């Protein structure tokens, strides 16, 4: 417990008053609820949270703070940086660590017996023929290399673990050297408590979301069935699952239609390579150009195939993001692969949801729904509880965020603006990350910040004034987290204008006129313009 | 049906050359799809992508920002 007090002084003036339900509450709300909910459970770790999941019956009240982590402000606020001015330190406190348990409506399922679907087609894809764990010998660079199949790359080639090295080889050049390896379900190796059946109403809504039109006249369910027919697993992932769980927890008696309203954006992860995903899309919607796939081939390097929706020129469908399950690998720098001679990002994919979840930002965003088994998957063991209580915890722990990744800090405040809260431990770590994200010393840093903020702004910001309003709110919430000074130093002048331009560019609003007026002068100033 | 063009954002580097900023793509939110790019607006200019300078058709938004069609800048290898 004492360890949790580390940095407690920094915690003094924190003001996280956002309630775990939509809408604002008066300051001091946390304090009041902390005092009035003595029976709530605050587990100290995800594992403990999972263990406590079966014991708690709370689905609505906020989690209790650890009493020893509570502190009162005032003294430091008086001597702190100017950005602390206005922080409600005297009336609110932030627990240093907050790990609530999920509600009892989620019942743990033993997924160890789950198996991946059997291909119904005659020809079996090589990714399925050489499942993960298969011992193989590959002919690479004129030499025989022994290794174990660890997954596949963006083109569906085998990725081998050969004495700790990542090697890439076409399946045609592989020979199995050991006994046949059974295929594993992406859910089979998850920790106990990670796979749960949701409450009935929530489960019905999650399933009904698959009937939404995502590409032309085609529903998401058609894609799920098509992937399974080829032998691949498909799970719904991300914000839709999070928001449905949150509404179920905060709106007792919510109808299926209300829950379904949170699931308008269906993204899926699959055990299929992007090349197969693109092929399935083409076969499933032959009446559409390229099957409605609009993402460039290059994007497959990230495991992503995007089809349908407004960016495909379809006004009446929501679109479907299809992502291969990531197995890690750096995506920051392009490298020349020694085996293929290709320049690209060395990302690997496979069928391990634990690894895929580690590539996501917050626990509440690392939630999956498996329509084949009707279960919700929470690999971090904290995602469901965080979604119910609108809390943010980085998937890889508060201190693991990559300082070079500016997006997690921006996304943190994006969700804070949506009413999400967190604990002092997480804010302290994010503040460290944010210092790097809000650097604007070089043109590249300025562009990166503008780009990141542009991505996190509301998608419906249609005017410069709307973006300005959003920036005011962003500054407010950053000040609450004692990062207002970062905002004030970085988001001003040209950067501020750049953020506005970036947002409007993304929403395709107000561009035509500004672009027309700047093109001539800009083109003439471009040395290489022909 | 006319599709928007998926583009790669460019920023003016310190040496004046347009530079593509590559970042991990997580989903459709990370990709820009533009439906306002008229072919006549495109200008040929040197662009640095992953350290290699190539002359591409650039659509300039303002003195520091431009875009280039993804498929032209980053053809599938």
XYZ file of C-alpha atoms in Angstrom:
607
model
C 0.000 0.000 0.000
C 2.835 2.344 0.809
C 4.169 1.905 -2.672
C 1.016 3.470 -3.952
C 1.840 6.630 -2.116
C 4.816 7.189 -4.367
C 4.323 10.593 -5.896
C 1.510 11.275 -3.534
C 2.533 14.879 -3.236
C 1.968 15.326 -6.930
C -1.442 13.976 -6.346
C -2.446 16.684 -3.962
C -3.849 19.238 -6.295
C -5.296 16.823 -8.789
C -8.830 17.529 -9.731
C -10.566 14.694 -11.427
C -14.196 15.332 -10.924
C -15.601 13.692 -13.984
C -18.197 11.180 -12.805
C -18.292 7.667 -14.178
C -21.578 8.463 -15.848
C -22.191 10.870 -18.713
C -22.780 14.446 -17.731
C -21.130 16.767 -15.307
C -21.476 16.786 -11.565
C -20.486 19.430 -9.072
C -16.920 19.520 -7.884
C -16.309 17.383 -4.852
C -18.406 14.631 -6.334
C -15.672 12.075 -5.941
C -15.158 12.928 -2.318
C -18.814 12.647 -1.546
C -19.108 9.281 -3.167
C -15.935 8.000 -1.645
C -17.425 8.679 1.745
C -20.783 7.226 0.926
C -19.771 3.950 -0.633
C -17.747 2.128 1.982
C -18.693 -1.283 0.707
C -17.327 -0.793 -2.762
C -14.341 -2.839 -3.693
C -11.111 -1.349 -4.931
C -8.857 -4.097 -6.120
C -5.162 -3.363 -6.224
C -4.422 -5.193 -9.448
C -6.191 -6.454 -12.546
C -5.905 -9.980 -11.213
C -7.458 -8.936 -7.966
C -10.126 -7.115 -9.871
C -10.952 -10.292 -11.724
C -11.010 -12.250 -8.519
C -13.311 -9.710 -6.998
C -15.569 -9.692 -10.018
C -17.643 -12.517 -8.699
C -18.010 -10.936 -5.291
C -19.207 -7.466 -6.166
C -22.709 -6.627 -7.208
C -22.116 -3.026 -8.024
C -22.760 -1.890 -11.558
C -23.471 1.754 -11.040
C -21.665 3.394 -8.134
C -18.181 4.693 -8.659
C -15.253 2.825 -7.225
C -13.879 3.657 -3.801
C -10.561 5.346 -3.430
C -7.792 3.832 -1.397
C -8.007 5.743 1.786
C -4.255 5.914 2.333
C -3.808 7.477 -1.056
C -6.170 10.299 -0.332
C -4.685 13.646 0.318
C -5.812 17.162 0.648
C -4.547 20.047 -1.378
C -4.235 23.683 -0.757
C -0.672 24.154 0.426
C 1.046 23.047 -2.738
C -1.658 24.556 -4.857
C -0.744 27.904 -3.400
C 2.885 27.554 -4.431
C 2.466 25.445 -7.519
C 2.827 26.450 -11.135
C 0.467 28.951 -12.600
C -1.344 26.210 -14.430
C -2.645 25.030 -11.109
C -4.634 28.177 -10.655
C -8.265 27.313 -10.633
C -7.698 23.697 -9.766
C -10.262 22.578 -7.249
C -7.735 21.179 -4.861
C -9.502 21.992 -1.652
C -12.701 20.192 -2.504
C -11.646 17.140 -4.429
C -9.141 14.355 -4.112
C -7.936 11.800 -6.560
C -7.057 8.293 -5.495
C -3.542 7.342 -6.433
C -4.633 3.947 -7.684
C -8.115 2.977 -8.723
C -8.926 -0.532 -9.895
C -12.633 -1.221 -9.561
C -14.117 -4.653 -10.094
C -16.511 -5.416 -12.898
C -20.155 -5.971 -12.063
C -21.476 -9.434 -11.308
C -23.574 -9.605 -14.473
C -20.534 -10.865 -16.356
C -20.016 -14.557 -15.746
C -16.623 -16.118 -16.374
C -16.415 -18.796 -19.034
C -13.747 -21.473 -19.423
C -12.504 -20.823 -22.953
C -9.722 -23.393 -22.921
C -11.882 -25.739 -24.976
C -12.686 -23.182 -27.653
C -11.464 -24.145 -31.106
C -11.166 -22.048 -34.244
C -13.716 -22.640 -37.018
C -13.102 -25.417 -39.502
C -12.747 -24.167 -43.092
C -15.741 -25.117 -45.162
C -13.850 -24.649 -48.400
C -11.841 -27.373 -50.086
C -8.581 -25.452 -50.347
C -7.168 -24.567 -46.948
C -5.166 -21.364 -46.664
C -1.482 -21.914 -45.817
C -1.838 -19.741 -42.722
C -4.235 -22.378 -41.420
C -2.165 -25.298 -42.706
C 0.869 -24.059 -40.737
C -0.647 -23.013 -37.402
C 1.251 -21.152 -34.734
C 3.671 -23.384 -32.885
C 4.450 -25.617 -35.864
C 8.118 -26.596 -36.007
C 9.407 -25.942 -39.523
C 12.533 -25.762 -41.642
C 12.760 -22.903 -44.114
C 15.157 -22.213 -46.952
C 16.221 -18.617 -46.403
C 19.114 -16.753 -47.990
C 20.613 -19.998 -49.225
C 20.578 -21.673 -45.855
C 18.245 -23.959 -43.981
C 16.716 -22.269 -40.980
C 14.881 -24.127 -38.244
C 12.219 -22.319 -36.353
C 8.678 -22.248 -35.098
C 5.750 -20.544 -36.814
C 4.912 -17.496 -34.718
C 2.361 -15.858 -36.988
C 2.245 -14.203 -40.385
C 3.164 -10.895 -41.986
C 0.880 -8.472 -43.786
C 1.110 -10.497 -46.970
C 0.196 -13.715 -45.231
C 3.707 -15.170 -45.308
C 4.888 -17.161 -42.345
C 6.750 -15.307 -39.617
C 9.128 -17.641 -37.861
C 10.751 -17.446 -34.488
C 14.192 -18.778 -35.354
C 16.464 -18.714 -32.333
C 14.852 -15.506 -31.203
C 15.056 -13.829 -34.603
C 12.073 -12.786 -36.737
C 12.324 -14.452 -40.140
C 9.812 -14.249 -42.971
C 9.231 -17.061 -45.432
C 6.632 -18.048 -48.010
C 4.647 -21.034 -46.852
C 5.592 -22.865 -50.042
C 9.208 -22.864 -48.846
C 8.405 -24.377 -45.460
C 8.655 -27.998 -44.420
C 7.143 -29.168 -41.159
C 9.747 -30.912 -39.049
C 7.684 -31.943 -36.073
C 4.358 -33.507 -35.271
C 1.291 -31.654 -36.582
C 0.286 -28.818 -34.308
C -3.351 -28.257 -33.426
C -4.739 -24.838 -34.254
C -5.528 -22.708 -31.257
C -8.427 -20.364 -30.695
C -7.483 -16.765 -30.027
C -9.445 -17.092 -26.788
C -7.996 -20.358 -25.552
C -4.903 -19.025 -23.779
C -6.433 -16.008 -22.070
C -6.197 -15.775 -18.277
C -9.096 -16.965 -16.135
C -11.795 -14.342 -15.957
C -10.928 -12.792 -19.316
C -13.760 -14.494 -21.201
C -17.234 -13.812 -19.854
C -20.828 -14.054 -20.898
C -22.394 -10.596 -20.781
C -25.764 -9.790 -19.239
C -28.532 -10.912 -21.580
C -29.635 -7.471 -22.787
C -26.084 -6.406 -23.473
C -25.299 -9.629 -25.278
C -28.394 -9.251 -27.444
C -27.389 -5.732 -28.402
C -23.828 -6.742 -29.212
C -25.130 -9.507 -31.426
C -27.706 -7.272 -33.104
C -24.953 -4.843 -34.039
C -23.750 -7.377 -36.572
C -26.890 -6.732 -38.612
C -25.873 -3.149 -39.278
C -25.090 -2.353 -42.885
C -21.404 -1.765 -43.161
C -20.596 -1.998 -46.875
C -23.221 -1.212 -49.500
C -26.148 -3.475 -48.682
C -24.002 -5.940 -46.760
C -24.191 -6.431 -43.000
C -21.281 -7.075 -40.662
C -22.651 -10.564 -39.958
C -22.058 -11.576 -43.572
C -18.379 -10.767 -43.132
C -18.157 -12.656 -39.864
C -19.658 -15.740 -41.502
C -17.434 -15.427 -44.572
C -14.287 -15.275 -42.460
C -15.385 -18.218 -40.359
C -16.146 -20.224 -43.484
C -12.490 -19.785 -44.433
C -11.465 -20.966 -40.965
C -10.706 -17.604 -39.357
C -12.019 -16.120 -36.138
C -13.581 -12.661 -36.089
C -14.358 -10.523 -33.036
C -15.929 -7.118 -32.704
C -13.538 -4.739 -30.970
C -13.176 -1.292 -29.577
C -15.333 1.698 -28.845
C -18.663 0.128 -29.682
C -18.190 -2.666 -27.140
C -16.908 -0.182 -24.559
C -19.800 2.222 -24.993
C -22.434 -0.514 -24.893
C -20.994 -1.852 -21.622
C -20.864 1.653 -20.231
C -24.472 2.384 -21.128
C -25.606 -0.953 -19.717
C -23.930 -0.091 -16.419
C -25.084 3.492 -16.157
C -28.571 3.267 -17.634
C -30.530 0.587 -15.815
C -33.275 -0.769 -17.987
C -31.726 0.487 -21.208
C -33.507 -1.043 -24.154
C -31.724 -3.055 -26.782
C -32.307 -0.210 -29.200
C -30.632 2.220 -26.821
C -27.694 -0.106 -26.356
C -27.535 -0.638 -30.084
C -27.269 3.097 -30.605
C -23.784 2.948 -29.090
C -22.718 0.339 -31.604
C -22.951 2.245 -34.841
C -19.230 1.874 -35.514
C -18.319 -1.785 -35.822
C -14.644 -2.653 -36.068
C -13.419 -6.221 -36.099
C -10.200 -8.109 -35.525
C -9.517 -11.361 -37.250
C -6.994 -14.162 -37.386
C -6.913 -13.793 -41.177
C -4.116 -11.956 -42.991
C -5.012 -8.655 -44.688
C -4.586 -10.282 -48.073
C -7.309 -12.788 -47.224
C -9.513 -10.044 -45.758
C -9.315 -8.075 -48.988
C -10.100 -11.210 -50.984
C -13.131 -11.996 -48.843
C -14.427 -8.448 -49.226
C -14.103 -8.660 -52.995
C -15.930 -11.979 -53.133
C -18.654 -10.885 -50.737
C -19.538 -7.649 -52.549
C -18.647 -8.192 -56.208
C -21.085 -5.473 -57.237
C -18.838 -2.877 -55.581
C -15.541 -1.689 -56.975
C -12.838 -3.689 -55.187
C -15.555 -5.075 -52.931
C -15.918 -1.637 -51.364
C -12.353 -1.728 -50.033
C -10.962 1.789 -50.076
C -7.803 1.528 -47.991
C -4.587 1.624 -50.054
C -2.580 -1.579 -50.298
C 0.158 0.036 -48.291
C -2.077 0.213 -45.233
C -2.155 -3.576 -45.138
C 1.305 -3.327 -43.591
C -0.496 -2.312 -40.422
C -2.856 -5.264 -40.762
C -5.736 -3.023 -41.766
C -8.308 -3.421 -44.538
C -11.061 -0.827 -44.652
C -14.256 -1.212 -46.618
C -17.549 0.617 -46.983
C -18.695 3.767 -45.280
C -18.466 7.382 -46.240
C -14.809 7.262 -47.161
C -15.744 4.666 -49.758
C -18.293 7.121 -51.139
C -21.196 5.297 -49.471
C -23.577 7.543 -47.589
C -25.785 4.829 -46.131
C -23.323 2.418 -44.608
C -21.080 2.721 -41.594
C -18.023 0.993 -42.986
C -16.058 -1.876 -41.535
C -12.500 -1.731 -40.266
C -10.967 -5.193 -40.481
C -7.729 -5.575 -38.545
C -5.476 -8.583 -38.291
C -4.612 -9.458 -34.686
C -1.270 -7.861 -33.958
C 1.556 -9.807 -32.402
C 3.753 -6.811 -31.804
C 6.701 -5.490 -33.711
C 7.835 -1.959 -34.154
C 5.780 0.228 -36.418
C 7.793 3.364 -35.817
C 10.475 2.830 -38.426
C 10.473 1.214 -41.811
C 13.198 -1.357 -42.293
C 14.449 -3.505 -45.139
C 13.553 -7.090 -44.367
C 16.633 -9.298 -44.905
C 14.505 -12.213 -46.095
C 12.170 -10.458 -48.521
C 14.255 -7.430 -49.481
C 11.135 -5.303 -48.985
C 11.083 -2.022 -47.137
C 8.259 -1.830 -44.619
C 7.105 -2.040 -41.036
C 8.042 -5.348 -39.387
C 4.697 -5.988 -37.794
C 3.573 -9.554 -37.236
C 0.065 -10.882 -36.901
C -1.528 -14.000 -35.555
C -4.188 -15.383 -33.293
C -3.325 -14.197 -29.798
C -5.769 -11.741 -28.274
C -3.482 -11.051 -25.332
C -0.812 -9.700 -27.653
C -3.360 -7.837 -29.754
C -4.732 -6.122 -26.662
C -1.239 -4.932 -25.720
C -1.140 -2.924 -28.916
C -4.163 -0.895 -27.851
C -4.199 2.204 -25.709
C -6.538 1.839 -22.748
C -8.035 -1.205 -21.051
C -11.562 -0.033 -21.813
C -10.664 0.032 -25.512
C -9.209 -3.474 -25.430
C -12.572 -5.196 -25.224
C -13.833 -7.724 -27.717
C -17.109 -9.449 -28.489
C -16.959 -12.937 -29.939
C -20.219 -13.519 -31.830
C -19.476 -17.203 -32.327
C -19.595 -17.921 -28.603
C -21.612 -14.909 -27.446
C -18.886 -13.838 -25.037
C -17.105 -10.616 -24.166
C -13.324 -10.838 -23.975
C -11.389 -8.680 -21.544
C -7.714 -9.682 -21.882
C -6.509 -7.044 -19.419
C -9.120 -8.138 -16.837
C -9.715 -4.446 -16.186
C -11.468 -3.315 -19.372
C -15.050 -4.162 -18.455
C -14.812 -2.511 -15.055
C -13.156 0.538 -16.572
C -15.860 0.777 -19.243
C -18.566 0.513 -16.584
C -16.968 3.226 -14.471
C -15.603 5.321 -17.353
C -12.011 4.969 -16.243
C -8.783 5.133 -18.208
C -5.838 2.856 -17.551
C -3.156 2.245 -20.181
C -3.160 -1.364 -21.277
C 0.527 -1.849 -20.578
C 0.527 -0.070 -17.256
C 0.810 3.595 -16.458
C 4.557 3.816 -16.926
C 4.822 1.798 -20.116
C 3.517 4.429 -22.501
C 6.104 5.178 -25.166
C 7.285 8.770 -24.715
C 7.755 8.917 -28.463
C 4.124 8.097 -29.069
C 2.298 11.377 -28.901
C -1.052 9.840 -29.616
C -1.734 8.236 -26.235
C -1.618 11.549 -24.371
C -3.942 13.176 -26.877
C -6.277 10.217 -26.788
C -6.191 10.307 -23.003
C -7.625 13.825 -22.988
C -9.995 12.959 -25.787
C -11.633 10.454 -23.477
C -11.341 12.735 -20.464
C -13.445 15.199 -22.438
C -16.007 12.466 -22.902
C -16.385 12.119 -19.152
C -13.765 9.461 -18.498
C -11.673 9.708 -15.365
C -8.573 8.014 -14.041
C -6.278 7.821 -11.053
C -3.246 9.781 -9.939
C -0.806 7.076 -10.943
C -2.011 7.172 -14.533
C -2.100 10.946 -14.750
C 1.452 11.178 -13.459
C 2.643 8.786 -16.151
C 0.635 10.471 -18.885
C 2.010 13.845 -17.878
C 5.479 12.518 -18.597
C 4.321 11.288 -21.986
C 2.532 14.546 -22.715
C 5.694 16.593 -22.268
C 7.100 14.870 -25.327
C 3.833 15.058 -27.215
C 3.444 18.789 -26.737
C 6.947 19.734 -27.858
C 6.885 22.229 -30.717
C 10.539 23.153 -31.133
C 10.825 21.800 -34.653
C 8.529 21.850 -37.637
C 8.132 18.099 -37.423
C 7.094 18.290 -33.782
C 4.570 21.005 -34.585
C 3.148 18.951 -37.410
C 2.971 15.840 -35.253
C 1.064 17.660 -32.539
C -1.330 19.201 -35.038
C -1.856 15.835 -36.623
C -2.451 14.058 -33.338
C -4.864 16.681 -32.058
C -6.569 16.709 -35.432
C -7.211 13.013 -35.075
C -8.652 13.344 -31.602
C -11.009 16.237 -32.262
C -14.729 15.574 -32.678
C -15.530 14.264 -36.117
C -18.434 16.658 -36.449
C -16.413 19.840 -35.943
C -17.538 21.681 -39.043
C -16.273 25.204 -38.434
C -13.249 26.945 -37.034
C -15.388 28.186 -34.150
C -16.381 24.625 -33.290
C -12.743 23.585 -33.202
C -11.937 26.623 -31.036
C -14.648 25.553 -28.593
C -13.139 22.096 -28.469
C -9.691 23.542 -27.817
C -11.089 25.551 -24.904
C -12.497 22.352 -23.420
C -9.245 20.531 -24.064
C -7.344 23.232 -22.204
C -9.801 23.026 -19.324
C -9.389 19.321 -18.845
C -5.606 19.515 -19.276
C -5.527 22.176 -16.559
C -7.534 19.861 -14.332
C -4.787 17.316 -14.833
C -2.107 19.950 -14.197
C -0.944 19.928 -17.803
C -2.402 23.286 -18.754
C 1.072 24.732 -19.035
C 1.863 22.267 -21.805
C -1.207 23.341 -23.690
C -0.497 27.036 -23.231
C 3.068 26.717 -24.460
C 2.282 24.519 -27.439
C -1.190 25.254 -28.759
C -0.960 28.889 -29.785
C -0.244 30.975 -32.817
C 0.531 28.961 -35.898
C 0.129 25.660 -34.103
C -3.367 26.627 -33.030
C -4.230 27.583 -36.579
C -2.641 24.368 -37.756
C -4.780 22.299 -35.426
C -7.913 24.005 -36.687
C -6.865 23.442 -40.280
C -6.045 19.819 -39.531
C -9.435 19.165 -37.975
C -11.301 20.826 -40.814
C -9.199 18.913 -43.288
C -10.278 15.680 -41.655
C -13.903 16.650 -41.617
C -13.592 17.925 -45.165
C -15.175 21.205 -44.173
C -14.173 24.649 -45.241
C -11.288 23.348 -47.262
C -12.233 24.192 -50.763
C -12.113 27.934 -50.318
C -8.971 28.038 -48.212
C -7.194 25.542 -50.435
C -8.064 27.476 -53.551
C -6.731 30.712 -52.174
C -3.472 29.225 -50.994
C -2.662 26.878 -53.814
C -1.279 29.448 -56.212
C 1.094 31.090 -53.801
C 2.140 27.819 -52.253
C 2.769 26.157 -55.562
C 4.894 29.039 -56.715
C 6.948 28.796 -53.553
C 7.529 25.099 -54.057
C 10.900 24.864 -55.626
C 10.250 21.643 -57.407
C 6.823 22.548 -58.757
C 6.673 21.875 -62.430
C -19.767 6.210 -57.690
C -16.745 8.438 -57.166
C -14.603 7.592 -54.214
C -12.686 10.062 -52.125
C -8.948 9.893 -52.605
C -7.014 8.445 -49.684
C -4.077 10.724 -49.072
C -0.845 10.892 -47.144
C -0.276 14.169 -45.292
C 2.882 16.109 -46.070
C 4.661 18.733 -44.047
C 7.278 21.209 -45.231
C 10.591 20.036 -43.837
C 13.250 22.440 -42.635
C 15.057 22.137 -45.983
C 11.903 23.123 -47.858
C 11.145 19.687 -49.264
C 7.738 18.165 -48.676
C 8.035 15.264 -46.272
C 5.587 12.457 -45.635
C 4.861 11.814 -41.997
C 4.318 8.112 -41.547
C 2.622 6.853 -38.444
C 1.141 3.564 -37.401
C -2.354 3.242 -38.770
C -4.952 1.956 -36.388
C -8.079 2.331 -38.446
C -10.157 4.470 -40.694
C -9.822 7.469 -38.382
C -6.123 7.623 -39.139
C -6.549 7.888 -42.875
C -7.500 11.057 -44.630
C -9.988 10.665 -47.445
C -10.352 13.795 -49.522
C -13.092 14.489 -51.999
C -11.981 18.006 -52.849
C -8.817 17.243 -54.775
C -9.153 18.458 -58.343
C -6.519 17.043 -60.672
C -5.791 20.527 -61.995
C -4.685 21.586 -58.518
C -1.926 19.027 -58.367
C 1.630 20.251 -58.761
C 4.702 18.134 -59.322
C 7.140 18.554 -56.482
C 9.877 16.581 -54.736
C 8.585 14.589 -51.778
C 10.630 12.713 -49.223
C 9.011 9.437 -48.222
C 10.883 7.253 -45.748
C 14.090 9.063 -46.576
C 13.799 8.758 -50.355
C 13.035 11.851 -52.456
C 10.698 11.304 -55.390
C 8.812 13.744 -57.595
C 5.100 13.309 -57.002
C 1.830 15.142 -57.604
C 1.238 17.269 -54.550
C -1.961 19.008 -53.511
C -1.023 22.030 -51.441
C -3.354 23.173 -48.666
C -1.217 25.967 -47.252
C 2.457 26.900 -47.275
C 3.307 24.204 -44.719
C 0.789 21.474 -45.429
C 0.003 19.350 -48.413
C -1.185 15.867 -49.298
C -0.296 13.276 -51.864
C -2.305 10.285 -52.989
C -1.354 7.267 -50.899
C -1.175 4.973 -53.879
C 1.236 7.241 -55.692
C 3.471 7.880 -52.700
C 3.468 4.404 -51.269
C 2.749 1.818 -53.932
C 2.415 -1.700 -52.631
C 5.806 -3.348 -52.652
